């Protein structure tokens, strides 16, 4: 039997300089031969993702009120492929909601393929998608990127 020793975890808190508090930053940590980085966005957005239906709702963090007119840009990652492809973009409605999955039938990814007679439905295309990367951009409240899975 292989024994596992207890690991003593230590937390080190390093405060950001005051001039970086309200800016977007990339924090990189190196140690013990490892290097890790994480992006932090300065924003006042609360994003709720309902993956079961492919809808997001954006609200202002302090007031909890829905934000209309937030720009949303969606990229998809296909299973077994590297990189991402543009999926759709638009703005949140008056209720702060945006459907990140549905696309119009004339979309290059869904509908009749202009190079063949194959007809692809949205549900056929969704089966090949591993996930979505979604950018939310508000002039007043900043920007944030979230990850979401397609509806199953």
Tab-separated table of C-alpha atoms in Angstrom:
chain	number	residue	atom	x	y	z
A	1	UNK	CA	0.000	0.000	0.000
A	2	UNK	CA	1.255	3.419	-0.897
A	3	UNK	CA	1.094	5.930	1.920
A	4	UNK	CA	0.159	9.533	1.435
A	5	UNK	CA	1.559	12.123	3.789
A	6	UNK	CA	-0.495	15.043	4.924
A	7	UNK	CA	0.255	18.235	3.107
A	8	UNK	CA	0.413	21.420	5.099
A	9	UNK	CA	-1.200	24.161	3.059
A	10	UNK	CA	-0.158	27.750	3.535
A	11	UNK	CA	-1.952	30.762	2.157
A	12	UNK	CA	-0.022	33.843	1.136
A	13	UNK	CA	-1.987	37.039	0.535
A	14	UNK	CA	-0.368	39.686	-1.617
A	15	UNK	CA	-2.376	42.880	-1.947
A	16	UNK	CA	-2.518	44.615	-5.308
A	17	UNK	CA	-1.129	48.139	-5.513
A	18	UNK	CA	-3.909	50.726	-5.183
A	19	UNK	CA	-3.567	51.921	-8.800
A	20	UNK	CA	-4.410	48.392	-10.071
A	21	UNK	CA	-7.549	47.837	-7.975
A	22	UNK	CA	-10.020	48.923	-10.681
A	23	UNK	CA	-8.139	47.581	-13.711
A	24	UNK	CA	-8.008	44.280	-15.563
A	25	UNK	CA	-4.948	42.282	-14.517
A	26	UNK	CA	-3.254	38.972	-15.169
A	27	UNK	CA	-1.812	37.459	-12.014
A	28	UNK	CA	1.015	35.004	-12.563
A	29	UNK	CA	2.363	32.771	-9.818
A	30	UNK	CA	5.538	30.737	-10.136
A	31	UNK	CA	7.003	28.311	-7.672
A	32	UNK	CA	8.447	24.858	-7.369
A	33	UNK	CA	8.966	24.658	-11.129
A	34	UNK	CA	5.340	25.525	-11.931
A	35	UNK	CA	3.885	28.631	-13.527
A	36	UNK	CA	0.171	29.467	-13.365
A	37	UNK	CA	-1.731	32.553	-14.450
A	38	UNK	CA	-5.274	33.820	-14.009
A	39	UNK	CA	-7.024	36.801	-15.561
A	40	UNK	CA	-9.094	39.051	-13.319
A	41	UNK	CA	-11.475	41.560	-14.857
A	42	UNK	CA	-12.453	44.760	-13.056
A	43	UNK	CA	-16.214	44.712	-13.462
A	44	UNK	CA	-19.513	45.253	-11.691
A	45	UNK	CA	-21.439	42.548	-13.570
A	46	UNK	CA	-23.307	39.573	-12.176
A	47	UNK	CA	-23.811	36.934	-14.860
A	48	UNK	CA	-26.197	34.024	-14.381
A	49	UNK	CA	-25.882	31.247	-16.966
A	50	UNK	CA	-28.801	28.853	-17.465
A	51	UNK	CA	-26.972	26.139	-19.405
A	52	UNK	CA	-30.040	23.902	-19.636
A	53	UNK	CA	-31.710	26.439	-21.961
A	54	UNK	CA	-28.710	28.388	-23.304
A	55	UNK	CA	-29.662	31.762	-21.856
A	56	UNK	CA	-27.642	34.243	-19.795
A	57	UNK	CA	-28.934	37.067	-17.636
A	58	UNK	CA	-26.749	40.057	-16.763
A	59	UNK	CA	-27.322	42.310	-13.756
A	60	UNK	CA	-25.477	45.147	-12.036
A	61	UNK	CA	-23.548	43.683	-9.089
A	62	UNK	CA	-24.568	46.214	-6.407
A	63	UNK	CA	-28.158	46.989	-7.398
A	64	UNK	CA	-28.972	43.482	-8.738
A	65	UNK	CA	-30.994	45.187	-11.501
A	66	UNK	CA	-30.989	43.694	-15.025
A	67	UNK	CA	-28.660	45.439	-17.466
A	68	UNK	CA	-30.032	46.129	-20.937
A	69	UNK	CA	-27.672	46.847	-23.821
A	70	UNK	CA	-24.685	44.836	-22.591
A	71	UNK	CA	-22.706	43.640	-25.626
A	72	UNK	CA	-22.336	39.844	-25.740
A	73	UNK	CA	-19.940	37.994	-28.062
A	74	UNK	CA	-19.997	34.192	-28.169
A	75	UNK	CA	-17.351	31.792	-29.445
A	76	UNK	CA	-17.748	27.999	-29.591
A	77	UNK	CA	-15.211	25.232	-29.148
A	78	UNK	CA	-15.857	22.063	-31.135
A	79	UNK	CA	-15.147	18.619	-29.697
A	80	UNK	CA	-11.809	17.295	-30.922
A	81	UNK	CA	-10.713	20.613	-32.452
A	82	UNK	CA	-8.317	23.225	-31.151
A	83	UNK	CA	-9.230	26.872	-30.965
A	84	UNK	CA	-12.596	28.564	-31.098
A	85	UNK	CA	-14.928	29.890	-33.794
A	86	UNK	CA	-17.223	32.878	-33.733
A	87	UNK	CA	-20.788	31.764	-32.933
A	88	UNK	CA	-22.905	34.906	-32.507
A	89	UNK	CA	-23.064	38.338	-30.915
A	90	UNK	CA	-25.695	40.833	-29.841
A	91	UNK	CA	-26.997	42.841	-26.908
A	92	UNK	CA	-28.939	41.937	-23.786
A	93	UNK	CA	-32.637	42.825	-23.841
A	94	UNK	CA	-34.541	45.026	-21.411
A	95	UNK	CA	-34.619	42.119	-18.945
A	96	UNK	CA	-30.831	41.660	-19.156
A	97	UNK	CA	-31.227	38.322	-20.969
A	98	UNK	CA	-29.413	36.979	-24.044
A	99	UNK	CA	-29.855	33.632	-25.820
A	100	UNK	CA	-26.270	32.508	-26.461
A	101	UNK	CA	-27.154	29.282	-28.304
A	102	UNK	CA	-29.816	30.030	-30.934
A	103	UNK	CA	-28.695	31.276	-34.317
A	104	UNK	CA	-30.690	32.111	-37.411
A	105	UNK	CA	-31.072	29.490	-40.098
A	106	UNK	CA	-29.014	31.533	-42.552
A	107	UNK	CA	-26.032	31.289	-40.205
A	108	UNK	CA	-22.931	29.740	-41.791
A	109	UNK	CA	-22.929	26.992	-39.148
A	110	UNK	CA	-26.619	26.080	-39.165
A	111	UNK	CA	-29.067	25.585	-41.998
A	112	UNK	CA	-28.402	24.753	-45.605
A	113	UNK	CA	-24.731	24.377	-46.402
A	114	UNK	CA	-24.064	26.655	-49.374
A	115	UNK	CA	-21.472	24.214	-50.747
A	116	UNK	CA	-23.710	21.130	-50.622
A	117	UNK	CA	-27.342	20.155	-50.215
A	118	UNK	CA	-26.839	18.994	-46.611
A	119	UNK	CA	-29.310	20.445	-44.120
A	120	UNK	CA	-27.960	20.858	-40.564
A	121	UNK	CA	-30.238	21.618	-37.652
A	122	UNK	CA	-29.167	23.559	-34.588
A	123	UNK	CA	-29.465	20.419	-32.438
A	124	UNK	CA	-27.126	18.560	-34.852
A	125	UNK	CA	-24.512	21.293	-34.607
A	126	UNK	CA	-24.851	21.614	-30.803
A	127	UNK	CA	-23.934	17.919	-30.384
A	128	UNK	CA	-20.463	18.705	-31.763
A	129	UNK	CA	-19.828	21.686	-29.463
A	130	UNK	CA	-17.708	21.171	-26.343
A	131	UNK	CA	-18.403	24.595	-24.881
A	132	UNK	CA	-18.846	28.321	-25.321
A	133	UNK	CA	-16.682	31.283	-24.310
A	134	UNK	CA	-18.825	34.360	-23.757
A	135	UNK	CA	-17.638	37.977	-23.482
A	136	UNK	CA	-19.879	40.481	-21.682
A	137	UNK	CA	-18.979	44.135	-22.248
A	138	UNK	CA	-20.648	47.120	-20.582
A	139	UNK	CA	-19.388	50.690	-20.949
A	140	UNK	CA	-20.314	51.566	-17.360
A	141	UNK	CA	-19.774	48.244	-15.580
A	142	UNK	CA	-16.733	46.696	-17.275
A	143	UNK	CA	-16.188	43.350	-18.952
A	144	UNK	CA	-15.983	39.696	-18.011
A	145	UNK	CA	-15.557	36.388	-19.855
A	146	UNK	CA	-17.495	33.293	-18.792
A	147	UNK	CA	-17.469	29.680	-19.957
A	148	UNK	CA	-20.642	27.678	-20.575
A	149	UNK	CA	-21.622	24.235	-21.790
A	150	UNK	CA	-24.215	23.738	-24.520
A	151	UNK	CA	-27.710	22.610	-23.515
A	152	UNK	CA	-27.980	18.820	-23.343
